[in-house]
XYZ file of C-alpha atoms in Angstrom:
615
model
C 0.025 -0.016 0.031
C 1.323 3.438 -0.994
C 1.749 5.832 1.933
C 3.552 8.740 0.286
C 3.545 9.604 -3.415
C 5.706 12.171 -5.297
C 4.374 13.702 -8.557
C 7.207 14.262 -11.004
C 5.432 17.147 -12.633
C 3.898 20.581 -12.057
C 0.862 22.710 -12.475
C -2.646 21.343 -13.239
C -1.765 17.651 -13.452
C 0.147 17.693 -10.219
C -2.801 19.342 -8.460
C -5.069 16.784 -10.073
C -3.085 13.813 -8.811
C -2.697 15.335 -5.309
C -6.427 15.681 -5.102
C -7.017 11.933 -5.565
C -4.154 11.136 -3.170
C -5.673 13.258 -0.475
C -9.032 11.525 -0.952
C -7.189 8.135 -0.601
C -5.273 9.264 2.502
C -1.919 9.213 0.693
C 0.671 11.839 1.673
C 1.931 13.957 -1.212
C 5.347 15.384 -2.319
C 5.758 18.111 -4.910
C 8.875 19.072 -6.884
C 9.335 22.561 -8.208
C 11.756 24.658 -10.159
C 12.777 28.116 -8.955
C 10.210 29.569 -11.425
C 7.509 27.530 -9.635
C 8.527 28.506 -6.119
C 5.211 29.090 -4.371
C 3.143 27.703 -7.309
C -0.268 26.131 -6.442
C 0.961 22.530 -6.763
C 3.625 23.222 -4.159
C 1.107 24.815 -1.786
C -1.406 21.982 -1.943
C 1.187 19.204 -1.441
C 2.166 18.029 2.014
C 5.885 18.357 1.207
C 7.840 20.235 -1.538
C 11.382 19.701 -2.845
C 13.190 22.340 -4.854
C 14.828 21.540 -8.171
C 17.377 24.378 -8.728
C 16.908 26.332 -11.960
C 14.101 27.284 -14.196
C 14.444 25.680 -17.559
C 12.783 22.225 -17.925
C 16.056 20.633 -18.972
C 17.557 21.674 -15.581
C 14.527 20.725 -13.421
C 11.513 18.689 -14.518
C 13.553 16.767 -17.037
C 16.220 15.794 -14.582
C 15.151 12.361 -13.548
C 18.170 11.866 -11.237
C 17.250 14.894 -9.145
C 13.588 13.798 -9.005
C 14.527 10.287 -7.764
C 16.787 11.840 -5.124
C 13.889 14.157 -4.084
C 11.557 11.186 -3.690
C 14.010 9.275 -1.508
C 14.818 12.324 0.559
C 11.069 13.079 1.138
C 10.330 9.532 2.179
C 8.096 8.771 -0.816
C 7.468 5.220 -1.735
C 5.807 5.858 -5.169
C 6.245 8.263 -8.097
C 3.484 9.415 -10.495
C 4.809 11.106 -13.637
C 1.687 12.995 -14.738
C 1.837 13.802 -18.472
C 4.621 15.545 -20.465
C 8.152 15.894 -19.170
C 9.456 12.397 -18.181
C 6.087 10.602 -18.193
C 7.036 8.505 -21.223
C 10.756 8.139 -20.486
C 11.677 4.474 -19.930
C 15.019 5.305 -18.318
C 13.304 7.448 -15.768
C 10.829 4.666 -15.001
C 13.750 2.266 -14.510
C 15.569 4.746 -12.193
C 12.408 4.980 -10.054
C 12.181 1.212 -9.848
C 15.910 0.808 -9.165
C 15.616 3.151 -6.223
C 13.064 0.733 -4.651
C 10.088 3.031 -5.439
C 6.759 2.073 -6.959
C 6.222 3.426 -10.525
C 2.695 4.596 -11.234
C 2.742 3.679 -14.946
C 3.438 0.918 -17.448
C 6.584 -1.198 -17.380
C 9.724 0.519 -18.853
C 9.756 -2.065 -21.631
C 6.225 -1.021 -22.718
C 7.163 2.699 -22.572
C 10.312 1.944 -24.641
C 8.368 0.016 -27.228
C 5.800 2.819 -27.734
C 7.941 5.846 -26.889
C 9.260 6.137 -30.433
C 6.417 6.615 -32.828
C 8.516 4.888 -35.579
C 8.902 1.777 -33.415
C 5.264 1.855 -32.466
C 4.277 1.865 -36.065
C 6.533 -1.062 -36.644
C 4.721 -3.004 -33.897
C 1.409 -2.266 -35.633
C 2.835 -3.190 -39.059
C 2.898 0.394 -40.420
C 6.002 1.897 -42.179
C 6.557 5.711 -42.296
C 7.653 7.451 -45.494
C 11.383 7.604 -46.153
C 12.285 11.224 -45.827
C 14.616 11.210 -48.864
C 11.929 9.510 -51.060
C 9.060 11.988 -50.505
C 7.604 13.149 -53.841
C 4.871 15.560 -55.034
C 2.534 12.619 -55.161
C 2.932 12.003 -51.395
C 1.845 15.561 -50.427
C 0.638 16.751 -48.065
C 2.887 15.054 -45.430
C 3.340 15.504 -41.773
C 6.803 15.863 -40.297
C 6.573 14.470 -36.730
C 8.932 14.077 -33.740
C 9.627 10.438 -32.984
C 9.632 11.156 -29.252
C 7.270 13.233 -27.054
C 3.934 14.751 -27.994
C 1.787 17.843 -27.423
C 2.243 19.029 -31.014
C 5.947 19.894 -30.540
C 8.153 18.903 -33.452
C 5.246 18.772 -35.928
C 5.017 20.523 -39.316
C 2.519 20.102 -42.175
C 4.233 20.226 -45.548
C 2.103 20.973 -48.628
C 4.962 21.946 -51.034
C 7.989 19.845 -51.654
C 10.270 22.932 -51.536
C 9.243 23.456 -47.891
C 10.227 19.945 -46.740
C 13.889 20.594 -45.832
C 13.013 23.684 -43.786
C 10.216 21.835 -41.975
C 12.544 19.017 -41.167
C 15.141 21.395 -39.754
C 12.588 23.315 -37.642
C 10.939 20.080 -36.367
C 14.273 18.578 -35.372
C 15.285 21.747 -33.516
C 11.953 21.948 -31.650
C 11.897 18.274 -30.789
C 15.513 18.326 -29.496
C 14.611 21.375 -27.320
C 11.439 19.807 -25.932
C 12.404 16.143 -25.623
C 16.145 15.954 -25.865
C 15.678 13.845 -29.013
C 15.754 15.410 -32.476
C 14.617 12.383 -34.421
C 11.749 12.999 -36.779
C 9.849 11.009 -39.443
C 7.432 11.711 -42.207
C 3.938 10.205 -42.715
C 1.005 10.994 -44.996
C -1.205 13.834 -43.756
C -4.881 13.123 -44.341
C -6.799 16.367 -44.968
C -10.221 16.321 -43.365
C -9.499 13.578 -40.895
C -10.681 13.328 -37.305
C -8.457 12.720 -34.281
C -10.126 9.878 -32.357
C -8.650 7.958 -29.444
C -9.437 5.063 -27.178
C -8.646 5.011 -23.394
C -7.243 1.737 -22.200
C -6.641 0.505 -18.645
C -4.863 -2.710 -17.909
C -3.798 -4.561 -14.718
C -1.090 -7.111 -13.935
C -3.558 -9.962 -14.150
C -4.155 -9.893 -17.851
C -7.320 -7.763 -18.001
C -7.443 -4.848 -20.481
C -10.333 -2.386 -20.405
C -11.276 -0.023 -23.217
C -13.139 2.940 -21.860
C -14.926 4.312 -24.875
C -13.737 6.788 -27.442
C -12.766 10.442 -27.381
C -12.799 12.967 -30.229
C -9.975 15.569 -30.056
C -10.261 17.017 -33.527
C -10.243 20.694 -32.600
C -6.585 21.472 -32.437
C -4.171 24.339 -32.848
C -0.577 23.688 -33.734
C -1.414 19.975 -33.310
C -2.308 20.545 -29.746
C -5.843 19.708 -28.599
C -8.195 22.529 -27.643
C -11.641 20.864 -27.186
C -12.206 17.145 -26.521
C -15.279 15.075 -25.927
C -16.462 11.538 -25.043
C -17.739 9.564 -26.694
C -16.602 10.547 -30.178
C -19.760 11.594 -31.997
C -20.984 10.024 -35.274
C -18.922 6.806 -35.258
C -20.619 3.713 -36.561
C -20.763 0.706 -34.253
C -18.514 -1.230 -36.568
C -15.882 1.476 -36.588
C -16.030 1.838 -32.832
C -15.487 -1.894 -32.327
C -12.560 -1.797 -34.748
C -10.920 1.053 -32.810
C -11.430 -0.859 -29.581
C -9.943 -4.050 -31.013
C -6.889 -2.158 -32.337
C -6.418 -0.477 -29.007
C -6.462 -3.831 -27.158
C -4.044 -5.215 -29.729
C -1.595 -2.313 -29.154
C -1.823 -2.792 -25.334
C -1.353 -6.566 -25.430
C 1.555 -6.216 -27.913
C 3.653 -4.613 -25.147
C 2.082 -6.271 -22.034
C 0.764 -2.882 -21.036
C -0.148 -2.038 -17.448
C -1.962 1.026 -16.216
C -3.727 3.893 -18.094
C -2.858 4.656 -21.706
C -4.294 5.994 -24.873
C -4.260 4.690 -28.432
C -4.699 7.474 -31.007
C -6.108 7.276 -34.551
C -6.796 9.475 -37.464
C -10.232 8.581 -38.806
C -11.221 9.386 -42.389
C -14.695 8.193 -43.381
C -14.979 4.629 -42.158
C -11.230 4.051 -42.190
C -9.028 4.184 -39.078
C -5.296 4.917 -39.245
C -3.107 4.194 -36.267
C -1.079 7.205 -35.085
C 0.579 6.293 -31.784
C 0.137 5.024 -28.221
C 0.569 7.424 -25.390
C 1.946 5.433 -22.380
C 0.594 7.865 -19.779
C -2.529 9.616 -18.584
C -3.840 12.129 -21.157
C -4.729 15.775 -20.530
C -8.337 14.943 -21.691
C -8.826 12.077 -19.282
C -11.575 13.910 -17.329
C -14.190 13.452 -20.068
C -13.736 9.692 -19.831
C -13.942 9.881 -16.012
C -17.176 11.828 -16.259
C -18.804 9.405 -18.751
C -17.663 6.225 -16.944
C -18.021 7.535 -13.398
C -14.504 6.509 -12.399
C -11.300 8.188 -11.163
C -8.467 7.176 -13.524
C -5.736 8.351 -11.182
C -7.184 6.268 -8.370
C -7.332 3.264 -10.822
C -3.689 3.863 -11.749
C -2.752 3.675 -8.112
C -4.828 0.546 -7.473
C -3.270 -1.201 -10.463
C 0.244 -0.210 -9.367
C -0.505 -1.679 -5.914
C -1.309 -5.011 -7.655
C -5.152 -4.956 -7.455
C -7.073 -6.600 -10.232
C -9.696 -4.804 -12.432
C -13.147 -6.259 -12.658
C -13.743 -8.406 -15.633
C -15.725 -5.608 -17.302
C -15.554 -1.856 -17.063
C -18.448 0.316 -15.813
C -21.127 1.220 -18.301
C -20.998 4.616 -19.837
C -23.576 7.320 -19.250
C -24.200 10.600 -21.006
C -21.698 12.809 -22.776
C -18.802 14.980 -21.608
C -16.879 17.911 -23.248
C -13.695 19.581 -22.096
C -12.220 22.909 -23.149
C -8.617 23.898 -22.520
C -8.342 27.486 -21.335
C -4.983 28.870 -22.538
C -3.226 32.154 -21.864
C -2.682 32.910 -25.486
C -3.951 35.213 -28.256
C -5.443 33.049 -31.110
C -5.663 36.120 -33.419
C -1.912 36.697 -33.070
C -0.729 33.263 -34.267
C -1.659 31.793 -30.813
C 1.051 33.798 -29.159
C 1.345 32.850 -25.418
C 0.607 35.528 -22.836
C 2.140 36.122 -19.417
C 1.323 38.134 -16.296
C -0.770 38.030 -13.182
C -3.881 35.909 -13.161
C -5.964 38.134 -10.917
C -9.056 36.035 -10.920
C -10.325 32.720 -12.363
C -13.897 31.560 -11.557
C -16.199 29.519 -13.657
C -19.876 29.306 -12.681
C -22.256 26.461 -13.222
C -22.214 22.725 -12.660
C -18.855 22.115 -14.317
C -15.481 20.695 -13.290
C -12.505 22.961 -13.098
C -9.025 21.484 -13.135
C -6.286 24.150 -12.788
C -2.798 24.716 -11.522
C -3.384 28.342 -10.686
C -5.023 30.336 -8.000
C -6.094 33.959 -7.964
C -2.982 36.190 -7.857
C -0.605 33.644 -9.286
C 1.742 34.585 -12.127
C 1.632 32.979 -15.560
C 5.298 32.747 -16.507
C 7.220 32.137 -19.722
C 8.904 28.795 -18.955
C 5.985 26.359 -19.304
C 2.854 25.494 -21.307
C 0.301 28.360 -21.224
C -2.647 26.214 -20.221
C -4.519 27.877 -17.330
C -7.260 25.338 -16.782
C -9.508 22.666 -18.109
C -13.286 23.122 -17.867
C -15.420 19.930 -18.182
C -19.179 19.601 -18.506
C -21.128 16.377 -18.304
C -24.847 15.906 -19.238
C -27.214 13.241 -20.421
C -26.824 14.324 -24.100
C -24.099 15.901 -26.223
C -26.176 18.994 -26.987
C -26.773 19.629 -23.285
C -23.092 19.181 -22.366
C -21.947 21.499 -25.185
C -24.474 24.137 -24.191
C -23.596 23.954 -20.463
C -19.866 24.311 -21.187
C -20.301 27.222 -23.595
C -22.547 28.995 -21.089
C -20.095 28.451 -18.176
C -17.129 29.774 -20.186
C -19.068 32.762 -21.409
C -19.926 33.771 -17.785
C -16.519 32.940 -16.413
C -14.373 35.701 -14.813
C -10.917 35.371 -16.342
C -8.998 38.479 -15.270
C -5.373 38.617 -16.310
C -3.382 37.686 -19.471
C -5.384 37.451 -22.730
C -6.898 34.042 -23.201
C -8.673 31.858 -25.828
C -11.928 32.012 -23.809
C -13.927 33.780 -26.558
C -12.555 31.346 -29.171
C -13.723 28.406 -27.006
C -17.232 29.754 -26.653
C -17.536 30.484 -30.374
C -16.096 27.101 -31.234
C -18.575 25.311 -29.084
C -21.418 27.203 -30.675
C -20.266 26.843 -34.259
C -22.709 24.852 -36.349
C -19.959 22.565 -37.645
C -19.117 21.596 -34.081
C -22.675 21.410 -32.795
C -23.497 19.247 -35.816
C -20.557 16.901 -35.038
C -19.028 17.539 -38.473
C -15.684 18.915 -37.242
C -12.194 17.623 -38.199
C -8.661 18.560 -37.616
C -8.823 21.405 -40.199
C -11.493 23.272 -38.188
C -9.323 26.198 -37.199
C -7.604 26.347 -40.578
C -11.051 27.077 -42.060
C -12.716 29.149 -39.305
C -10.067 30.948 -37.307
C -10.709 34.501 -38.728
C -14.411 34.434 -38.023
C -13.794 32.905 -34.558
C -11.334 35.649 -33.565
C -12.984 38.685 -35.028
C -13.272 41.131 -32.054
C -16.923 41.796 -30.908
C -16.334 44.170 -27.983
C -19.378 45.324 -25.949
C -19.917 48.954 -26.958
C -21.163 49.848 -23.500
C -18.231 48.348 -21.606
C -16.115 51.558 -21.597
C -19.039 53.554 -20.210
C -19.594 50.986 -17.495
C -15.878 51.066 -16.635
C -15.989 54.853 -16.338
C -19.170 54.996 -14.312
C -17.900 52.398 -11.858
C -15.404 55.075 -10.718
C -17.803 58.084 -10.847
C -17.949 60.045 -7.630
C -21.327 60.217 -6.001
C -22.608 57.274 -7.936
C -25.245 55.259 -6.086
C -28.528 53.585 -6.539
C -30.331 56.883 -5.972
C -27.910 59.028 -7.954
C -25.594 61.810 -6.959
C -26.307 65.423 -8.177
C -25.051 68.949 -8.001
C -26.911 72.273 -7.793
C -24.927 73.596 -10.774
C -24.445 71.955 -14.101
C -21.205 70.030 -14.236
C -18.674 69.745 -17.070
C -18.589 66.401 -18.775
C -16.228 63.852 -17.267
C -13.903 62.313 -19.859
C -12.302 58.783 -19.561
C -10.257 56.957 -22.195
C -9.669 53.240 -22.527
C -8.338 50.778 -25.033
C -10.396 47.656 -25.744
C -9.862 45.018 -28.481
C -6.957 47.121 -29.879
C -9.063 50.291 -30.290
C -9.219 53.508 -28.272
C -12.541 54.572 -26.739
C -13.426 57.937 -25.197
C -16.343 58.101 -22.689
C -18.158 61.228 -21.573
C -20.682 61.507 -18.753
C -21.919 64.154 -16.332
C -23.555 64.578 -12.969
C -27.039 66.118 -13.044
C -29.860 66.608 -10.597
C -31.297 63.318 -11.699
C -27.971 61.504 -11.245
C -25.347 60.325 -13.753
C -26.189 60.926 -17.368
C -24.646 59.670 -20.568
C -25.809 60.134 -24.188
C -28.672 57.770 -25.030
C -28.203 55.641 -21.876
C -30.002 55.900 -18.520
C -27.794 55.075 -15.577
C -29.842 52.976 -13.159
C -27.049 52.078 -10.795
C -23.322 52.673 -10.585
C -20.987 51.238 -7.997
C -17.373 50.191 -8.052
C -18.228 46.531 -8.774
C -21.640 46.784 -10.538
C -23.120 49.169 -13.079
C -26.704 48.879 -14.395
C -27.575 50.704 -17.621
C -30.909 51.004 -19.449
C -30.444 50.992 -23.183
C -33.569 51.256 -25.378
C -35.790 50.196 -22.467
C -33.711 47.165 -21.562
C -31.666 47.007 -18.362
C -28.279 45.401 -18.490
C -25.958 44.588 -15.598
C -22.190 44.942 -15.897
C -19.933 43.390 -13.231
C -16.728 45.438 -12.987
C -13.315 44.487 -11.519
C -10.234 46.764 -11.488
C -6.573 45.996 -10.993
C -4.553 49.125 -11.435
C -5.203 50.377 -14.936
C -6.636 46.972 -15.986
C -10.455 46.998 -16.029
C -12.737 43.991 -16.661
C -16.353 44.576 -17.541
C -18.070 41.248 -17.886
C -16.045 39.390 -20.544
C -14.492 42.632 -21.895
C -10.908 43.514 -20.963
C -10.012 47.276 -21.024
C -6.957 49.281 -20.096
C -7.439 52.868 -18.713
C -5.315 55.417 -20.517
C -3.641 58.282 -18.890
C -4.958 61.816 -19.463
C -1.656 62.803 -21.016
C -0.035 60.029 -23.066
C 3.756 59.563 -22.734
C 5.250 61.007 -25.985
C 8.346 58.777 -25.655
C 6.366 55.531 -25.862
C 6.512 55.461 -29.630
C 8.157 53.236 -32.107
C 9.181 53.873 -35.769
C 6.950 52.490 -38.546
C 7.997 48.965 -39.464
C 9.167 48.139 -35.942
C 9.085 44.441 -34.849
C 8.271 44.212 -31.132
C 8.472 41.000 -29.149
C 4.862 39.655 -28.799
C 5.928 37.676 -25.717
C 8.871 37.298 -23.335
C 11.263 34.573 -24.528
C 14.592 33.590 -26.004
C 15.844 34.384 -29.479
C 16.759 30.946 -30.780
C 17.464 31.684 -34.364
C 17.961 34.570 -36.859
C 17.344 33.926 -40.540
C 20.432 32.847 -42.449
C 22.338 35.799 -43.835
C 20.053 38.416 -42.298
C 21.945 41.642 -41.698
C 21.299 45.367 -41.630
C 20.703 46.552 -45.186
C 19.175 43.273 -46.348
C 16.058 43.389 -48.538
C 13.119 41.556 -46.999
C 9.528 40.760 -48.135
C 6.405 41.176 -46.087
C 5.719 37.938 -44.242
C 9.313 36.641 -44.619
C 10.538 34.985 -41.377
C 13.311 37.077 -39.812
C 13.858 35.387 -36.467
C 12.379 32.837 -34.080
C 11.456 33.155 -30.403
C 11.122 30.292 -28.041
C 8.537 30.778 -25.299
C 6.455 28.274 -23.291
C 8.118 25.312 -24.990
C 7.169 26.426 -28.471
C 8.980 28.251 -31.270
C 7.325 31.357 -32.667
C 8.123 32.884 -36.059
C 8.640 36.647 -36.202
C 8.077 37.889 -39.792
C 8.709 41.139 -41.613
C 5.644 43.429 -41.285
C 6.240 45.092 -44.634
C 8.424 44.715 -47.793
C 11.500 46.832 -47.489
C 15.033 47.080 -46.051
C 16.178 45.864 -42.684
C 17.415 49.162 -41.043
C 17.881 47.806 -37.514
C 18.532 44.329 -35.946
C 18.692 44.607 -32.113
C 18.980 40.932 -31.082
C 21.211 37.896 -31.382
C 20.579 34.164 -30.819
C 20.464 33.265 -27.133
C 19.292 36.761 -26.091
C 16.360 37.036 -23.638
C 13.668 39.549 -24.493
C 10.568 40.905 -22.723
C 7.174 41.771 -24.111
C 7.405 44.866 -26.336
C 11.182 44.723 -26.742
C 12.320 46.149 -30.064
C 13.719 43.271 -32.163
C 14.185 44.923 -35.550
C 13.012 47.615 -37.832
C 12.039 47.228 -41.482
C 11.952 50.449 -43.588
C 9.237 50.090 -46.180
C 10.098 50.629 -49.757
């Protein structure tokens, strides 16, 4: 019986595992980098051990340090979570060699499936030879042999782009996983990403716990997932289950794992087996009424599964809330998360608490929000409504994108595939700011505002406030009168620091307001209060390239130097932030007049990287 368990991970998944451990009466140990000192997962654990440094390669990817931490803290078991070392066979062996219990499959099973090329060999599938790719093979997908999460992946639709894609994928894979091996496979346009959850014990029982659809992805990372996958025929579902069992039995699998497929029409193409818990496991838990982490622990302790899994009930949908700007090439965002609350009967899995800082070193996922209901339509509606009413105060997020995606007719009709965002991103990210949000922000600060109105005996001059919202500047004017606050065309019913009620065309609307310095949140609208007198020095020359995020300059385009001619959209340099590489392109066609950075240089948001003088 496990008494103390260390989670070799951070953030949301560490908090998720700790929650189950506390319910089971198991003591918990967290590990943390210097960047995560005081993070939520360290606060909810019974014990925490520091891993010196901030970069993953120095901390969460150092298996030797994590094993030492487990021994020093008196742990008798290690749970790897997902990502980092969760699919590293050498780490699993090191845990076992230290006399600790490993909450996962045998190292041999991890090793067999860790390389996607070897996994395909086990399933009798051969990838394309890189040097033999022809126009007839296009489009193809360049894919990292190790790891996951969309890192080290590139879609190639033109043969001339293959070499550059291979180079970029190798660099990203080496940075993320310490392994730069990549391979090429056919890319099926219009396919769906469908997976099967498996759970196996040491007594020969293998469960398949339904299907999941994870087709809504950005940069090959999942955004919205659901269980069961909608629209599959019974025959196809049974085929997927049989293939999943075959994959598990081929490597004598033990514990929780996922077998992933690309489904096109009635055909299923094996992609890979993830030898760990998946980010989207909560939708399976909701449908089958089980705790997969608790089952992982029971299996590791040697308990047998029942002969048959529980019966499924209803439908579940999960949305991943990211600190990122989908309209700006999914650029990750950083800063203080002032508040995160989601109303309604939904599950919230997060690694953040109010006031925590979203940093640059790790994945930008803030939380997962999960809704479960008797039918798919009910679950989708409940999740969209909860996200729409959520208070997310801090860095820019993909919340609006999630709500619009869930309500898009292609998704509600179950007709989505992995190209969903390629087709619909512009319409899903077009700003639709509330025109009355700036007025509500201004009135929440108005002196003398109350339910009964404040007034003066003499007419007052209009009060003027300025805000930016959705990239545009808004000027608001209001005045105090004998009847109370007055604004053009709008009757002010109530105005207080946290609530403003306006009557527009006979309809009363309530606006909840929160303020953090010059950041103002009115419902789902984020605004920034502008000073009365703008700083004239805060200007940049036309054609300036500013860092959209804090990060490290990992590469500058070959031969790029001051005086070089560049074309609009041409990549000039690459930033690495939150484990992903981000291309910085020329804003206009012209001449590079300034280049302010070198590879290896750290930059902050808004740093001047280069200037292109338009011709």
